[in-house]
Coordinates of C-alpha atoms and ligand atoms in Angstrom, one line a residue:
M8 CA 58.6 63.0 95.4
F9 CA 56.6 63.7 92.2
M10 CA 57.2 67.1 90.3
S11 CA 53.2 66.8 89.7
Q12 CA 52.5 67.2 93.5
L13 CA 55.5 69.5 94.3
Y14 CA 54.7 73.1 95.0
S15 CA 57.3 74.6 93.0
P16 CA 56.1 77.4 90.9
T17 CA 58.9 78.2 88.2
L18 CA 59.3 81.4 86.9
R19 CA 60.4 82.1 82.9
E20 CA 60.7 85.6 83.9
T21 CA 62.9 87.5 86.1
P22 CA 60.4 89.3 88.7
S23 CA 61.1 93.0 88.7
E24 CA 61.9 93.2 92.5
A25 CA 65.1 91.1 92.3
E26 CA 68.4 92.9 91.5
I27 CA 71.0 90.2 92.4
I28 CA 71.3 86.8 91.0
S29 CA 70.7 84.7 94.0
H30 CA 67.3 87.1 94.8
K31 CA 66.4 86.4 91.2
L32 CA 67.3 82.4 91.1
M33 CA 65.4 81.8 94.2
L34 CA 62.4 83.3 93.1
R35 CA 62.5 82.0 89.8
A36 CA 63.2 78.5 91.0
G37 CA 60.3 78.2 93.3
L38 CA 62.1 78.2 96.1
M39 CA 60.5 81.2 98.2
R40 CA 58.2 84.2 97.6
R41 CA 58.1 87.7 99.2
S42 CA 55.4 88.6 101.8
A43 CA 56.6 92.1 102.8
A44 CA 59.4 94.2 102.5
G45 CA 62.4 91.7 103.6
M46 CA 60.1 88.9 104.8
Y47 CA 59.7 85.6 102.7
A48 CA 57.8 82.7 103.0
F49 CA 59.9 79.6 102.1
L50 CA 58.4 77.4 99.7
P51 CA 59.0 73.2 99.8
L52 CA 62.3 73.2 98.3
G53 CA 63.7 76.4 99.8
L54 CA 62.9 74.9 103.2
R55 CA 64.8 71.8 102.3
V56 CA 67.8 73.9 101.4
I57 CA 67.6 76.1 104.4
R58 CA 66.8 72.8 106.8
K59 CA 70.3 71.3 105.1
V60 CA 72.2 74.1 106.3
E61 CA 70.8 74.4 109.6
Q62 CA 71.7 70.9 110.0
I63 CA 75.4 71.2 109.2
I64 CA 75.5 74.2 111.6
R65 CA 73.9 72.1 114.3
E66 CA 76.4 69.0 113.8
E67 CA 79.2 71.4 113.9
M68 CA 78.1 73.0 117.1
N69 CA 77.6 70.0 118.9
A70 CA 80.7 69.0 117.8
I71 CA 82.1 72.0 120.1
A72 CA 79.9 71.2 122.9
G73 CA 77.2 73.4 122.1
Q74 CA 73.6 72.6 123.3
E75 CA 70.7 73.7 121.5
V76 CA 68.1 75.6 122.8
L77 CA 65.1 77.8 121.9
M78 CA 64.7 81.4 123.4
P79 CA 61.5 83.2 122.8
M80 CA 61.3 85.7 120.3
I81 CA 59.4 88.2 121.8
Q82 CA 61.6 90.0 124.5
P83 CA 60.7 92.2 127.4
A84 CA 62.1 95.8 127.6
E85 CA 63.4 95.4 131.1
L86 CA 66.3 93.1 130.1
W87 CA 67.4 95.5 127.3
E88 CA 66.9 98.3 129.5
E89 CA 69.4 96.4 132.0
S90 CA 72.1 96.3 129.1
G91 CA 71.4 99.7 128.1
R92 CA 70.4 98.9 124.4
W93 CA 66.6 99.5 124.7
K94 CA 67.8 103.2 123.7
D95 CA 71.0 102.2 121.6
Y96 CA 69.3 99.8 119.4
G97 CA 67.2 102.7 117.5
D98 CA 64.9 102.4 115.0
E99 CA 66.2 99.0 113.8
M100 CA 64.5 97.5 116.7
F101 CA 60.7 96.1 116.1
R102 CA 58.7 97.2 119.2
L103 CA 55.4 96.2 120.6
K104 CA 53.0 96.4 123.5
D105 CA 51.2 93.6 125.3
R106 CA 47.4 94.4 126.3
Q107 CA 48.5 95.7 129.9
G108 CA 50.8 98.2 127.7
R109 CA 54.2 96.5 128.7
Q110 CA 56.9 97.1 126.2
F111 CA 58.3 94.2 124.3
C112 CA 60.7 93.9 121.3
L113 CA 61.0 91.1 118.7
G114 CA 64.7 89.9 119.3
P115 CA 67.1 91.1 117.2
T116 CA 70.0 89.1 118.7
H117 CA 69.6 87.5 122.3
E118 CA 72.5 88.4 124.7
E119 CA 70.2 89.8 127.1
I120 CA 67.8 86.7 127.2
V121 CA 70.7 84.7 127.3
T122 CA 72.3 86.3 129.7
A123 CA 69.3 86.5 132.0
L124 CA 68.7 82.9 131.3
V125 CA 72.2 81.9 132.8
R126 CA 72.8 84.1 135.3
S127 CA 70.1 82.5 137.7
E128 CA 71.5 79.0 137.3
V129 CA 75.1 79.2 137.1
R130 CA 76.3 79.4 140.3
S131 CA 79.9 77.8 139.9
Y132 CA 83.1 77.7 137.7
R133 CA 82.3 73.9 137.6
Q134 CA 79.5 74.7 135.5
L135 CA 81.6 76.2 132.9
P136 CA 82.4 76.3 130.0
L137 CA 78.9 76.5 129.0
R138 CA 78.0 77.1 125.0
L139 CA 74.3 77.6 124.3
Y140 CA 73.1 78.1 120.6
Q141 CA 69.7 78.5 118.9
I142 CA 68.5 78.7 115.2
Q143 CA 65.8 81.1 114.8
N144 CA 64.2 84.0 113.2
K145 CA 65.5 87.7 114.2
Y146 CA 63.8 90.6 113.3
R147 CA 65.7 93.9 112.5
D148 CA 63.6 96.9 110.7
E149 CA 66.6 97.3 108.3
M150 CA 66.9 100.7 106.9
R151 CA 67.2 99.0 103.2
P152 CA 66.2 95.7 103.2
R153 CA 67.1 94.4 100.0
F154 CA 68.8 91.5 97.9
G155 CA 65.9 89.0 99.1
L156 CA 67.6 86.7 101.7
M157 CA 70.8 88.9 101.9
R158 CA 69.0 91.6 104.3
G159 CA 66.2 90.6 105.1
R160 CA 63.9 91.9 108.2
E161 CA 63.0 88.6 109.2
F162 CA 65.6 86.5 109.0
I163 CA 66.9 83.0 110.5
M164 CA 70.0 82.9 112.5
K165 CA 72.1 80.7 114.4
D166 CA 73.4 82.0 117.3
M167 CA 75.5 80.7 120.0
Y168 CA 76.8 82.2 123.3
S169 CA 79.7 80.8 125.4
F170 CA 80.3 81.5 129.1
D171 CA 83.4 80.9 131.0
R172 CA 85.3 81.7 133.6
D173 CA 87.9 83.7 132.5
Q174 CA 89.8 85.4 129.3
E175 CA 92.0 82.4 128.6
T176 CA 88.9 80.0 128.5
L177 CA 87.0 82.4 126.4
D178 CA 89.9 82.2 124.1
E179 CA 89.3 78.5 123.5
S180 CA 85.7 79.0 123.4
Y181 CA 86.2 81.6 120.2
W182 CA 88.7 79.3 118.7
A183 CA 86.5 76.5 118.9
A184 CA 83.5 78.7 117.3
Y185 CA 85.9 80.1 114.7
H186 CA 87.3 76.7 113.3
A187 CA 83.9 75.2 113.2
Y188 CA 82.7 78.3 111.3
K189 CA 85.3 77.4 109.1
R190 CA 84.3 73.8 108.5
I191 CA 80.4 74.8 108.4
F192 CA 81.0 77.2 105.5
S193 CA 83.5 74.8 103.6
R194 CA 80.7 71.8 103.8
C195 CA 77.8 74.3 102.3
G196 CA 80.4 74.3 99.4
L197 CA 81.7 78.2 100.5
D198 CA 85.0 79.8 100.4
A199 CA 84.5 81.9 103.4
H200 CA 87.3 84.1 104.6
P201 CA 87.6 85.1 108.3
V202 CA 88.6 89.0 108.4
E203 CA 89.3 91.4 111.2
A204 CA 86.1 93.6 111.7
D205 CA 84.3 96.1 114.1
S206 CA 81.9 94.9 116.8
G207 CA 79.1 97.6 116.0
A208 CA 76.1 97.6 118.3
I209 CA 76.9 94.2 120.2
G210 CA 80.2 95.3 121.7
G211 CA 83.2 93.6 122.6
D212 CA 86.9 94.1 121.0
V213 CA 88.2 90.8 119.2
T214 CA 85.8 89.9 116.2
H215 CA 86.0 88.4 113.1
E216 CA 83.6 88.4 110.0
F217 CA 83.5 85.5 107.8
M218 CA 83.2 87.2 104.4
V219 CA 82.3 85.2 100.9
L220 CA 84.2 87.6 97.8
A221 CA 81.2 88.2 95.5
E222 CA 80.7 91.2 93.4
S223 CA 77.1 91.6 95.0
G224 CA 78.4 91.9 98.7
E225 CA 77.6 94.7 100.4
D226 CA 81.0 95.2 102.5
L227 CA 84.4 96.2 101.3
V228 CA 87.3 93.8 102.3
L229 CA 90.7 94.9 102.2
F230 CA 93.4 92.3 102.3
C231 CA 97.3 91.8 101.6
E232 CA 98.7 89.3 99.2
A233 CA 102.1 89.6 100.9
C234 CA 100.8 88.4 104.3
E235 CA 97.9 87.1 106.0
Y236 CA 96.2 90.4 107.1
A237 CA 92.5 90.9 106.0
A238 CA 89.8 93.3 107.3
N239 CA 86.7 94.7 106.8
A240 CA 87.5 98.0 105.3
E241 CA 85.3 100.0 107.9
R242 CA 87.8 98.3 110.5
A243 CA 90.9 97.9 108.7
E244 CA 93.9 100.3 110.6
G245 CA 95.8 102.9 108.9
V246 CA 99.6 103.2 108.9
R247 CA 101.3 105.9 110.9
V248 CA 104.0 106.9 108.6
P249 CA 107.0 108.8 110.5
V250 CA 107.1 112.5 109.2
E251 CA 110.3 113.3 107.5
A252 CA 111.9 116.7 107.7
G253 CA 110.3 118.1 104.1
E254 CA 111.9 120.3 101.5
T255 CA 109.4 122.2 100.7
P256 CA 109.5 126.0 101.8
L257 CA 106.8 127.0 103.9
K258 CA 104.4 130.0 102.1
T259 CA 102.8 132.9 103.5
L260 CA 99.2 132.0 104.9
E261 CA 96.8 134.0 103.0
T262 CA 92.9 134.1 102.7
V263 CA 91.4 133.9 99.6
A264 CA 87.8 134.5 98.4
T265 CA 86.1 131.1 97.3
P266 CA 82.6 132.1 96.3
D267 CA 80.1 129.0 96.1
A268 CA 83.1 126.5 96.4
S269 CA 82.4 124.6 99.7
T270 CA 82.9 121.0 98.6
I271 CA 86.6 119.7 98.6
E272 CA 85.9 119.0 94.7
Q273 CA 84.6 122.6 94.2
I274 CA 87.6 124.1 95.9
S275 CA 90.3 122.3 94.5
R276 CA 88.9 122.8 91.1
F277 CA 88.4 126.7 91.6
L278 CA 92.0 127.0 93.3
G279 CA 93.6 124.5 91.1
V280 CA 95.1 122.0 93.6
E281 CA 94.9 118.4 94.3
P282 CA 92.1 117.3 96.7
K283 CA 94.9 115.7 98.5
D284 CA 96.4 119.3 99.2
C285 CA 93.2 120.2 101.2
I286 CA 92.3 119.5 104.6
K287 CA 88.7 118.6 105.4
T288 CA 87.1 119.8 108.6
L289 CA 84.4 117.9 109.9
L290 CA 82.6 119.2 112.8
Y291 CA 80.7 116.4 115.0
V292 CA 79.0 116.6 118.3
A293 CA 80.1 113.8 120.8
D294 CA 78.2 113.6 123.5
G295 CA 76.3 116.7 123.6
K296 CA 80.3 118.6 122.7
P297 CA 81.4 119.7 119.4
V298 CA 84.5 118.3 118.0
A299 CA 86.2 118.9 114.9
A300 CA 88.1 115.8 112.5
L301 CA 90.6 116.3 110.1
V302 CA 90.9 114.5 107.0
R303 CA 92.9 114.8 103.9
G304 CA 91.0 116.1 101.2
D305 CA 91.0 112.7 99.0
H306 CA 90.4 110.6 102.4
E307 CA 86.9 109.8 103.9
L308 CA 86.5 110.1 107.4
N309 CA 85.9 106.6 109.2
E310 CA 82.7 107.8 112.0
I311 CA 83.6 104.1 113.8
K312 CA 86.8 105.2 114.0
L313 CA 86.1 108.2 115.7
K314 CA 83.5 107.2 117.8
K315 CA 85.7 104.6 119.2
F316 CA 88.7 106.8 119.7
L317 CA 86.5 109.3 121.4
Q318 CA 84.9 106.7 123.5
C319 CA 81.6 108.6 123.4
D320 CA 77.9 107.3 123.5
E321 CA 76.6 109.3 120.6
L322 CA 78.3 111.0 117.8
E323 CA 76.5 113.1 115.1
L324 CA 77.6 115.4 112.3
A325 CA 77.3 118.9 113.6
D326 CA 74.0 120.8 112.5
D327 CA 74.1 124.1 110.5
E328 CA 73.3 126.0 113.7
T329 CA 76.2 124.2 115.5
I330 CA 78.9 124.6 112.8
F331 CA 77.8 128.6 112.5
K332 CA 78.0 128.9 116.3
V333 CA 81.8 127.1 116.2
T334 CA 83.2 128.8 113.3
N335 CA 81.3 131.7 112.7
A336 CA 80.4 130.6 109.0
K337 CA 78.1 128.6 107.1
T338 CA 78.6 124.8 106.6
G339 CA 81.3 124.1 104.2
F340 CA 84.0 126.9 105.0
A341 CA 85.4 125.5 108.6
G342 CA 89.0 125.3 109.1
P343 CA 91.3 124.5 112.0
V344 CA 93.0 127.9 112.4
G345 CA 91.3 129.6 115.1
L346 CA 88.8 127.0 116.4
S347 CA 88.6 126.6 120.1
I348 CA 87.2 123.3 120.2
P349 CA 89.2 119.9 120.4
L350 CA 91.0 119.1 116.8
Y351 CA 91.6 115.6 116.3
A352 CA 93.4 114.4 113.3
D353 CA 94.3 111.5 110.7
Y354 CA 97.8 110.6 110.7
A355 CA 97.9 111.7 106.9
I356 CA 97.6 115.3 108.1
E357 CA 101.0 115.2 109.9
H358 CA 102.6 115.3 106.2
M359 CA 101.1 118.0 104.8
V360 CA 102.5 121.0 103.5
N361 CA 101.0 124.6 102.5
A362 CA 97.5 123.1 102.7
V363 CA 94.3 124.5 101.9
I364 CA 91.5 124.9 104.4
G365 CA 88.0 126.7 105.2
A366 CA 88.7 130.0 106.9
N367 CA 85.9 130.2 109.0
Q368 CA 84.3 132.9 107.2
D369 CA 82.0 132.5 104.7
D370 CA 82.7 132.2 100.9
H371 CA 86.3 132.3 101.9
H372 CA 89.5 130.0 102.0
T373 CA 92.8 129.8 103.6
I374 CA 95.9 128.9 101.4
N375 CA 99.4 127.8 102.5
V376 CA 98.4 126.4 106.0
N377 CA 100.9 124.7 107.9
L378 CA 100.6 122.4 111.2
N379 CA 102.5 123.7 114.0
R380 CA 103.0 127.0 112.7
D381 CA 99.5 127.7 112.1
F382 CA 97.5 125.5 114.2
Q383 CA 98.0 122.7 116.9
V384 CA 96.2 119.4 116.9
T385 CA 94.7 118.3 120.2
E386 CA 95.5 114.6 119.2
F387 CA 96.6 112.5 116.0
A388 CA 94.6 109.4 115.4
D389 CA 93.8 106.6 112.8
L390 CA 90.3 108.1 111.1
K391 CA 90.5 107.9 108.0
Q392 CA 88.5 104.9 106.0
T393 CA 91.3 102.7 104.8
Q394 CA 91.1 101.9 101.2
P395 CA 92.4 99.7 98.5
G396 CA 96.2 100.6 97.6
D397 CA 96.9 101.7 101.3
P398 CA 99.6 100.5 103.1
C399 CA 99.6 96.9 105.3
P400 CA 99.3 97.7 108.7
R401 CA 101.5 94.4 108.9
C402 CA 103.9 94.2 106.5
S403 CA 105.1 96.0 103.7
G404 CA 102.7 94.9 101.4
V405 CA 99.8 97.1 99.8
L406 CA 96.2 96.4 100.4
E407 CA 93.9 95.1 97.7
G408 CA 89.9 95.4 98.0
A409 CA 87.2 92.9 97.1
R410 CA 83.6 93.0 97.5
G411 CA 82.4 90.5 100.6
I412 CA 79.1 88.9 101.8
E413 CA 79.3 88.6 105.6
V414 CA 77.9 85.5 106.3
G415 CA 78.8 85.0 110.0
Q416 CA 80.6 86.9 112.7
V417 CA 82.4 85.8 116.0
F418 CA 82.8 87.7 119.0
K419 CA 84.6 88.0 122.4
L420 CA 82.2 89.9 124.4
G421 CA 83.9 90.0 127.7
T422 CA 82.2 90.9 130.6
K423 CA 79.7 93.6 129.0
Y424 CA 76.6 92.0 129.4
S425 CA 77.4 90.2 132.7
D426 CA 78.6 93.3 134.6
A427 CA 75.9 95.0 133.2
M428 CA 73.4 92.5 134.0
G429 CA 75.0 91.0 137.3
A430 CA 75.8 87.7 135.6
T431 CA 78.5 86.1 138.2
F432 CA 79.7 82.8 139.3
L433 CA 82.0 81.5 141.8
N434 CA 85.5 80.9 141.0
E435 CA 87.6 78.3 142.1
N436 CA 88.7 80.7 145.6
G437 CA 85.0 81.1 146.2
K438 CA 85.3 84.7 144.6
E439 CA 82.1 86.2 142.7
T440 CA 82.9 86.9 139.5
P441 CA 81.3 88.0 136.2
L442 CA 81.2 85.4 133.5
V443 CA 83.2 86.0 130.4
M444 CA 81.1 86.0 127.2
G445 CA 81.1 85.4 123.7
C446 CA 78.7 85.3 121.0
Y447 CA 78.5 83.7 117.3
G448 CA 76.0 84.3 114.5
I449 CA 75.6 82.8 111.2
G450 CA 72.7 84.1 108.8
V451 CA 71.2 81.0 107.6
G452 CA 69.4 82.7 104.8
R453 CA 72.3 84.8 103.8
T454 CA 74.4 81.6 103.6
V455 CA 72.5 80.2 101.2
A456 CA 72.0 83.1 99.1
A457 CA 75.8 83.2 99.2
V458 CA 76.1 80.0 98.1
I459 CA 73.8 80.9 95.1
E460 CA 75.8 83.9 94.1
K461 CA 79.1 81.7 93.7
N462 CA 77.4 78.9 92.0
Y463 CA 75.2 79.2 88.8
D464 CA 75.1 79.7 85.3
E465 CA 72.9 81.2 82.5
D466 CA 70.5 78.3 83.1
G467 CA 70.1 78.3 86.9
I468 CA 71.3 77.3 90.4
I469 CA 74.0 74.5 90.5
W470 CA 73.7 73.4 94.2
P471 CA 76.5 71.8 95.6
L472 CA 75.1 68.3 96.9
A473 CA 75.4 69.0 100.6
I474 CA 73.0 71.4 100.3
A475 CA 70.6 70.5 97.3
P476 CA 67.0 70.3 97.9
Y477 CA 67.0 67.1 96.2
H478 CA 70.5 65.1 94.6
V479 CA 68.6 63.4 91.6
I480 CA 65.6 64.3 89.5
I481 CA 64.5 61.7 86.9
V482 CA 63.1 63.1 83.6
P483 CA 61.3 60.8 81.4
V484 CA 60.7 62.3 78.2
S485 CA 57.3 61.4 77.9
M486 CA 55.4 59.7 80.8
K487 CA 52.7 58.9 78.5
D488 CA 55.0 56.5 76.9
E489 CA 54.2 53.4 79.4
A490 CA 57.9 51.7 78.9
Q491 CA 59.2 55.3 79.9
A492 CA 57.1 55.6 83.0
T493 CA 57.7 52.1 84.1
A494 CA 61.3 52.5 83.8
A495 CA 61.3 55.6 85.5
E496 CA 58.6 54.3 88.8
R497 CA 60.9 51.7 88.9
L498 CA 64.6 53.6 89.1
Y499 CA 62.9 56.2 91.8
Q500 CA 61.7 53.1 93.8
E501 CA 65.2 51.7 93.8
L502 CA 66.9 55.1 94.6
Q503 CA 64.5 55.9 97.3
S504 CA 65.4 52.4 98.6
Q505 CA 69.1 53.2 98.7
G506 CA 68.1 56.6 100.7
V507 CA 68.6 59.0 97.6
E508 CA 66.6 62.1 97.8
V509 CA 65.0 62.0 94.2
I510 CA 62.3 63.8 92.6
L511 CA 60.3 62.0 89.5
D512 CA 59.3 64.6 86.8
D513 CA 55.9 62.8 86.0
R514 CA 54.1 66.1 84.7
D515 CA 52.9 66.0 81.4
E516 CA 55.2 68.5 80.0
R517 CA 57.4 69.1 76.7
P518 CA 60.9 67.7 77.6
G519 CA 62.2 71.1 77.1
V520 CA 60.0 72.6 79.8
K521 CA 61.2 69.7 82.1
F522 CA 65.0 70.0 81.5
K523 CA 64.6 73.9 81.8
D524 CA 63.1 73.3 85.0
A525 CA 65.5 70.7 86.2
D526 CA 68.4 73.2 85.4
L527 CA 66.7 76.0 87.0
I528 CA 66.4 74.4 90.3
G529 CA 69.6 72.9 89.9
F530 CA 69.6 69.3 90.9
P531 CA 73.1 67.9 90.8
I532 CA 72.0 64.7 88.9
R533 CA 69.4 64.5 86.1
V534 CA 68.8 60.8 84.8
T535 CA 67.0 60.8 81.4
I536 CA 64.6 58.5 80.1
G537 CA 64.0 58.6 76.3
A538 CA 62.1 56.0 74.3
K539 CA 65.1 55.3 71.8
S540 CA 67.7 54.6 74.8
L541 CA 65.4 52.7 76.4
T542 CA 65.0 50.4 73.8
N543 CA 68.9 50.0 73.5
G544 CA 68.9 49.1 77.4
Q545 CA 69.9 52.8 78.2
M546 CA 69.7 55.8 80.2
E547 CA 71.5 59.2 80.2
I548 CA 72.9 60.6 83.5
T549 CA 73.7 64.2 83.1
L550 CA 75.8 66.0 85.7
R551 CA 74.4 70.0 86.5
K552 CA 77.5 71.6 87.1
T553 CA 79.5 70.5 83.9
K554 CA 76.7 69.4 81.8
E555 CA 78.4 66.2 81.1
K556 CA 76.5 63.5 79.7
Q557 CA 77.0 59.9 79.8
S558 CA 74.7 57.2 78.4
L559 CA 75.0 53.8 80.6
P560 CA 73.2 50.5 80.6
I561 CA 70.4 50.7 82.8
E562 CA 72.1 48.3 85.6
D563 CA 74.9 50.6 86.0
I564 CA 72.3 53.8 86.8
V565 CA 72.1 53.1 90.2
P566 CA 75.7 52.2 91.0
T567 CA 77.0 55.3 88.8
I568 CA 74.6 57.5 91.1
M569 CA 75.8 55.7 94.3
N570 CA 79.4 56.7 93.5
L571 CA 78.7 60.0 92.3
L572 CA 76.9 60.8 95.6
K573 CA 79.8 59.3 97.6
D574 CA 82.2 61.5 95.7
G575 CA 80.1 64.6 96.5
V576 CA 79.6 64.8 92.9
E577 CA 81.1 68.0 91.6
K578 CA 83.6 66.4 88.4
Ligands
ATP26 P1 75.1 93.4 108.9 O1 76.8 94.2 109.1 O2 75.6 92.7 107.1 O3 74.1 94.3 108.9 P2 75.3 92.4 111.2 O4 77.0 92.6 111.4 O5 74.5 93.5 111.8 O6 75.5 92.5 109.7 P3 75.1 90.1 113.1 O7 74.6 90.9 114.4 O8 76.9 89.8 113.2 O9 74.7 90.8 111.6 O10 74.6 88.9 112.8 C1 75.2 87.8 112.6 C2 74.9 87.2 111.0 O11 73.4 87.1 111.0 C3 75.4 87.9 109.9 O12 77.1 87.8 109.6 C4 74.7 87.9 108.7 O13 75.0 86.7 108.2 C5 73.4 87.2 109.4 N1 72.3 88.8 109.1 C6 72.2 90.1 109.8 N2 71.6 90.8 109.4 C7 70.9 90.0 108.6 C8 69.7 90.5 107.7 N3 69.3 91.7 107.9 N4 69.2 89.8 106.7 C9 69.7 88.3 106.8 N5 70.7 87.9 107.2 C10 71.6 88.9 108.5
MG27 MG1 78.1 91.2 111.7

């Protein structure tokens, strides 16, 4: 490819729409352009990178007996009604109607379509296991599309679905995908850590996310240095510490006026106590019924945990009206004493003595509140958001935190979809049995963005060889100099004939401009051809990552490049 013909408009300035480095660099290097919020057009270089990542994924999916298919992106509402997700998916789903008024959506994921696809064909255990995957655009009307490819509304995903006869063989599919994911990310030059995660709207119970640790990551990962434990913070388990008989004498219950102090911060300042001495009483409506959740004042409630614990379909914070009905007070003054709704408390509440709570009375709080003496809890549970510094749930270590980018996730779905949609097969004993499913996603664009987040410097992107848009760029200092132009073209031909992906910067530009573009786009190897070195029979090789330069006799250039490519460049 000749640079003069390549459609790769580079930018010197950073477009104001971009906040994080990968987004900035993908725009500046001319890899993509935005067409609407969360929707991007890939330009030739960007698409080459995307295709390379897809190819790595394809090879690794094929290696675990995955078979590639391509399912429709437009999906009929009926299938989603069968699974119950037409309603559950909510506003994140792009919905549309055809001319007859039938409802469809733009596929945010494909569990329903793939289950419908196999239920009519898979009849016998002999047809299992079956692993089908596709690489395709997905559509999610994200609340906050941002960070370029990180959180788009249209994005490319590889999604695989496995169908097995029982839990044991599902295990095999799951771990095969898990290890394939490790290989995929490592081949893309990424260190992606599998962490325990929450299954969210997809369902199922065992799931791992693959996290690339980076400052720009939207997730918080908690991990233990002393053991292997690592989990998404929204999933990380809290530890129930046994309660020991305390020394602190229980004081007398007292209700005090606390005008205008309704938040934990205000109340602790007003009463001169620590937030950890207050109990936060949060009122929720779970499937239409009010419940109270108690967490320590310096802790956050984890709604995912609460919802799972209550096993409810809908969970919402109670509105002012409901709060008034339940507590007889305005919002901000709820407390557990005297409430007649179920009270669920986080384990940390068990250890509190002489605590501060809302008095269920406008502008009042109650102090010196004690569990059992003053109120009873319906049930204790792990409800708080786990934080860095909390104890490890597996060993005696302490959890540390780091930001992470979720590039992939693997799920054991079990029979959630096959039960709901009647996808069964006849087992060895001729018994009709639901298919046992797993699903496995990788965000292709997000993976590319994550690679850039981890591989750049002040001059631009530093592509790992495996996914670089081209391996080598040849930069003649002046194309007007016939000797340079001829030498450049000869080298270009020779590298091409060896199968090297090479670009010749044949533009009539100043060398500085060409070098800047080469660094910005991030080709792993640059060959510079200058008048002076050429008269000495030499050319110069520069490695993008280390900036290491080497002048070599012309005849050594091709073999050196071939060696660098064989070794994976880096250096
Ligand atoms: P997130 O929690 O980041 O919203 P998710 O858990 O909903 O993602 P999955 O349904 O697990 O996403 O999708 C599989 C993969 O697709 C994710 O691991 C991620 O790499 C990618 N992905 C998900 N949503 C987006 C998005 N809006 N833009 C780009 N990639 C995405
Ligand atoms: Mg996910």
